[in-house]
Amino acid sequence: MKNDVLNEAELRERLDNDMTLLAELAAIFREDYPPLLAKIGNAIARRDGPALQESAHTLKGAVANFYAPRAVAAAGKLEYSGKISDFSSAGEDYARLQSCIEQVQIALARLLAE
């Protein structure tokens, strides 16, 4: 199923429908994303453009593995904000990213429960 949370068809195809591998990747992501979100939040609070760019880029790459276009776009927007040191919408964008990541987690859990 293709939607804006994650593209299940692309994900299944990429993993050759190996749900065990998907479970392993999802478990790694569950461990890795909270510290990355914290780094993004800290970078915004400190108005540290390079740190925001780096941490958002890292999270963008991690969530891209799940073909999650909305989360990738949200992380990409923060990455660009860090690049140009524009924090005018960073708080809103950070909240959007957190919501997108939560939705990805829910979608992955549902997919793995099938």
PDB file of C-alpha atoms in Angstrom:
ATOM      1  CA  MET A   1       0.000   0.000   0.000  1.00  0.00           C
ATOM      2  CA  LYS A   2       1.326   3.447  -0.922  1.00  0.00           C
ATOM      3  CA  ASN A   3       0.569   6.316   1.404  1.00  0.00           C
ATOM      4  CA  ASP A   4       2.308   9.365   2.769  1.00  0.00           C
ATOM      5  CA  VAL A   5       3.353   7.657   6.014  1.00  0.00           C
ATOM      6  CA  LEU A   6       5.264   4.840   4.359  1.00  0.00           C
ATOM      7  CA  ASN A   7       5.225   3.107   1.012  1.00  0.00           C
ATOM      8  CA  GLU A   8       4.646  -0.495   2.025  1.00  0.00           C
ATOM      9  CA  ALA A   9       4.939  -1.876  -1.508  1.00  0.00           C
ATOM     10  CA  GLU A  10       8.359  -0.286  -2.072  1.00  0.00           C
ATOM     11  CA  LEU A  11       9.497  -1.347   1.382  1.00  0.00           C
ATOM     12  CA  ARG A  12       8.420  -4.952   0.887  1.00  0.00           C
ATOM     13  CA  GLU A  13      10.018  -5.057  -2.557  1.00  0.00           C
ATOM     14  CA  ARG A  14      13.296  -3.617  -1.318  1.00  0.00           C
ATOM     15  CA  LEU A  15      13.448  -6.178   1.481  1.00  0.00           C
ATOM     16  CA  ASP A  16      12.259  -9.011  -0.779  1.00  0.00           C
ATOM     17  CA  ASN A  17       9.284  -9.288   1.589  1.00  0.00           C
ATOM     18  CA  ASP A  18      11.613 -10.427   4.398  1.00  0.00           C
ATOM     19  CA  MET A  19       9.602  -9.445   7.450  1.00  0.00           C
ATOM     20  CA  THR A  20      12.310 -10.729   9.798  1.00  0.00           C
ATOM     21  CA  LEU A  21      14.727  -8.239   8.280  1.00  0.00           C
ATOM     22  CA  LEU A  22      12.104  -5.509   8.538  1.00  0.00           C
ATOM     23  CA  ALA A  23      11.632  -6.340  12.219  1.00  0.00           C
ATOM     24  CA  GLU A  24      15.395  -6.060  12.774  1.00  0.00           C
ATOM     25  CA  LEU A  25      15.601  -2.735  10.928  1.00  0.00           C
ATOM     26  CA  ALA A  26      12.596  -1.398  12.825  1.00  0.00           C
ATOM     27  CA  ALA A  27      14.178  -2.417  16.142  1.00  0.00           C
ATOM     28  CA  ILE A  28      17.413  -0.616  15.257  1.00  0.00           C
ATOM     29  CA  PHE A  29      15.443   2.465  14.237  1.00  0.00           C
ATOM     30  CA  ARG A  30      13.471   2.392  17.518  1.00  0.00           C
ATOM     31  CA  GLU A  31      16.782   2.558  19.385  1.00  0.00           C
ATOM     32  CA  ASP A  32      18.429   5.138  17.141  1.00  0.00           C
ATOM     33  CA  TYR A  33      15.755   7.751  16.545  1.00  0.00           C
ATOM     34  CA  PRO A  34      15.141   9.056  20.114  1.00  0.00           C
ATOM     35  CA  PRO A  35      18.726  10.327  20.565  1.00  0.00           C
ATOM     36  CA  LEU A  36      18.616  11.851  17.076  1.00  0.00           C
ATOM     37  CA  LEU A  37      15.364  13.660  17.859  1.00  0.00           C
ATOM     38  CA  ALA A  38      16.939  14.895  21.095  1.00  0.00           C
ATOM     39  CA  LYS A  39      19.978  16.189  19.180  1.00  0.00           C
ATOM     40  CA  ILE A  40      17.669  18.010  16.782  1.00  0.00           C
ATOM     41  CA  GLY A  41      15.745  19.554  19.676  1.00  0.00           C
ATOM     42  CA  ASN A  42      18.962  20.588  21.407  1.00  0.00           C
ATOM     43  CA  ALA A  43      20.354  22.089  18.204  1.00  0.00           C
ATOM     44  CA  ILE A  44      17.177  24.136  17.789  1.00  0.00           C
ATOM     45  CA  ALA A  45      17.319  25.304  21.406  1.00  0.00           C
ATOM     46  CA  ARG A  46      20.977  26.338  20.979  1.00  0.00           C
ATOM     47  CA  ARG A  47      20.313  27.780  17.500  1.00  0.00           C
ATOM     48  CA  ASP A  48      23.187  25.629  16.250  1.00  0.00           C
ATOM     49  CA  GLY A  49      22.728  25.407  12.485  1.00  0.00           C
ATOM     50  CA  PRO A  50      25.493  22.895  11.719  1.00  0.00           C
ATOM     51  CA  ALA A  51      24.344  20.538  14.503  1.00  0.00           C
ATOM     52  CA  LEU A  52      20.743  20.800  13.300  1.00  0.00           C
ATOM     53  CA  GLN A  53      21.783  20.108   9.725  1.00  0.00           C
ATOM     54  CA  GLU A  54      23.862  17.070  10.698  1.00  0.00           C
ATOM     55  CA  SER A  55      21.370  15.451  13.068  1.00  0.00           C
ATOM     56  CA  ALA A  56      18.389  16.076  10.769  1.00  0.00           C
ATOM     57  CA  HIS A  57      20.355  14.644   7.833  1.00  0.00           C
ATOM     58  CA  THR A  58      21.171  11.515   9.835  1.00  0.00           C
ATOM     59  CA  LEU A  59      17.546  11.016  10.860  1.00  0.00           C
ATOM     60  CA  LYS A  60      16.383  11.684   7.301  1.00  0.00           C
ATOM     61  CA  GLY A  61      18.624   8.881   6.063  1.00  0.00           C
ATOM     62  CA  ALA A  62      17.430   6.499   8.754  1.00  0.00           C
ATOM     63  CA  VAL A  63      13.740   7.069   8.077  1.00  0.00           C
ATOM     64  CA  ALA A  64      14.258   6.979   4.294  1.00  0.00           C
ATOM     65  CA  ASN A  65      15.027   3.270   4.693  1.00  0.00           C
ATOM     66  CA  PHE A  66      11.318   2.794   5.362  1.00  0.00           C
ATOM     67  CA  TYR A  67      10.095   4.752   2.324  1.00  0.00           C
ATOM     68  CA  ALA A  68       8.430   7.276   4.609  1.00  0.00           C
ATOM     69  CA  PRO A  69       8.052  10.383   2.420  1.00  0.00           C
ATOM     70  CA  ARG A  70       6.385  12.681   4.938  1.00  0.00           C
ATOM     71  CA  ALA A  71       8.992  12.001   7.631  1.00  0.00           C
ATOM     72  CA  VAL A  72      11.811  12.338   5.091  1.00  0.00           C
ATOM     73  CA  ALA A  73      10.405  15.693   3.971  1.00  0.00           C
ATOM     74  CA  ALA A  74      10.040  16.911   7.565  1.00  0.00           C
ATOM     75  CA  ALA A  75      13.629  15.944   8.396  1.00  0.00           C
ATOM     76  CA  GLY A  76      14.820  17.457   5.123  1.00  0.00           C
ATOM     77  CA  LYS A  77      13.157  20.765   5.941  1.00  0.00           C
ATOM     78  CA  LEU A  78      14.972  20.882   9.290  1.00  0.00           C
ATOM     79  CA  GLU A  79      18.211  19.858   7.597  1.00  0.00           C
ATOM     80  CA  TYR A  80      17.882  22.814   5.223  1.00  0.00           C
ATOM     81  CA  SER A  81      16.946  25.142   8.086  1.00  0.00           C
ATOM     82  CA  GLY A  82      20.156  24.107   9.805  1.00  0.00           C
ATOM     83  CA  LYS A  83      22.154  24.637   6.631  1.00  0.00           C
ATOM     84  CA  ILE A  84      20.981  28.230   6.318  1.00  0.00           C
ATOM     85  CA  SER A  85      20.669  28.781  10.096  1.00  0.00           C
ATOM     86  CA  ASP A  86      17.012  29.765   9.796  1.00  0.00           C
ATOM     87  CA  PHE A  87      15.181  28.892  12.991  1.00  0.00           C
ATOM     88  CA  SER A  88      11.987  30.854  12.278  1.00  0.00           C
ATOM     89  CA  SER A  89       9.829  27.730  11.856  1.00  0.00           C
ATOM     90  CA  ALA A  90      12.125  25.181  13.497  1.00  0.00           C
ATOM     91  CA  GLY A  91       9.873  24.620  16.515  1.00  0.00           C
ATOM     92  CA  GLU A  92       6.845  23.858  14.350  1.00  0.00           C
ATOM     93  CA  ASP A  93       8.935  21.762  11.982  1.00  0.00           C
ATOM     94  CA  TYR A  94      10.368  19.800  14.893  1.00  0.00           C
ATOM     95  CA  ALA A  95       6.873  19.049  16.214  1.00  0.00           C
ATOM     96  CA  ARG A  96       5.843  17.943  12.713  1.00  0.00           C
ATOM     97  CA  LEU A  97       8.886  15.651  12.498  1.00  0.00           C
ATOM     98  CA  GLN A  98       8.089  14.105  15.882  1.00  0.00           C
ATOM     99  CA  SER A  99       4.529  13.416  14.734  1.00  0.00           C
ATOM    100  CA  CYS A 100       5.731  11.912  11.460  1.00  0.00           C
ATOM    101  CA  ILE A 101       8.182   9.624  13.243  1.00  0.00           C
ATOM    102  CA  GLU A 102       5.432   8.492  15.615  1.00  0.00           C
ATOM    103  CA  GLN A 103       3.210   7.708  12.627  1.00  0.00           C
ATOM    104  CA  VAL A 104       6.027   5.727  10.991  1.00  0.00           C
ATOM    105  CA  GLN A 105       6.453   3.714  14.189  1.00  0.00           C
ATOM    106  CA  ILE A 106       2.726   2.943  14.273  1.00  0.00           C
ATOM    107  CA  ALA A 107       2.716   1.954  10.589  1.00  0.00           C
ATOM    108  CA  LEU A 108       5.743  -0.298  11.064  1.00  0.00           C
ATOM    109  CA  ALA A 109       4.171  -1.988  14.088  1.00  0.00           C
ATOM    110  CA  ARG A 110       0.968  -2.579  12.129  1.00  0.00           C
ATOM    111  CA  LEU A 111       2.890  -3.937   9.148  1.00  0.00           C
ATOM    112  CA  LEU A 112       4.913  -6.283  11.334  1.00  0.00           C
ATOM    113  CA  ALA A 113       1.757  -7.525  13.081  1.00  0.00           C
ATOM    114  CA  GLU A 114       0.188  -8.663   9.790  1.00  0.00           C
TER     115      GLU A 114
END
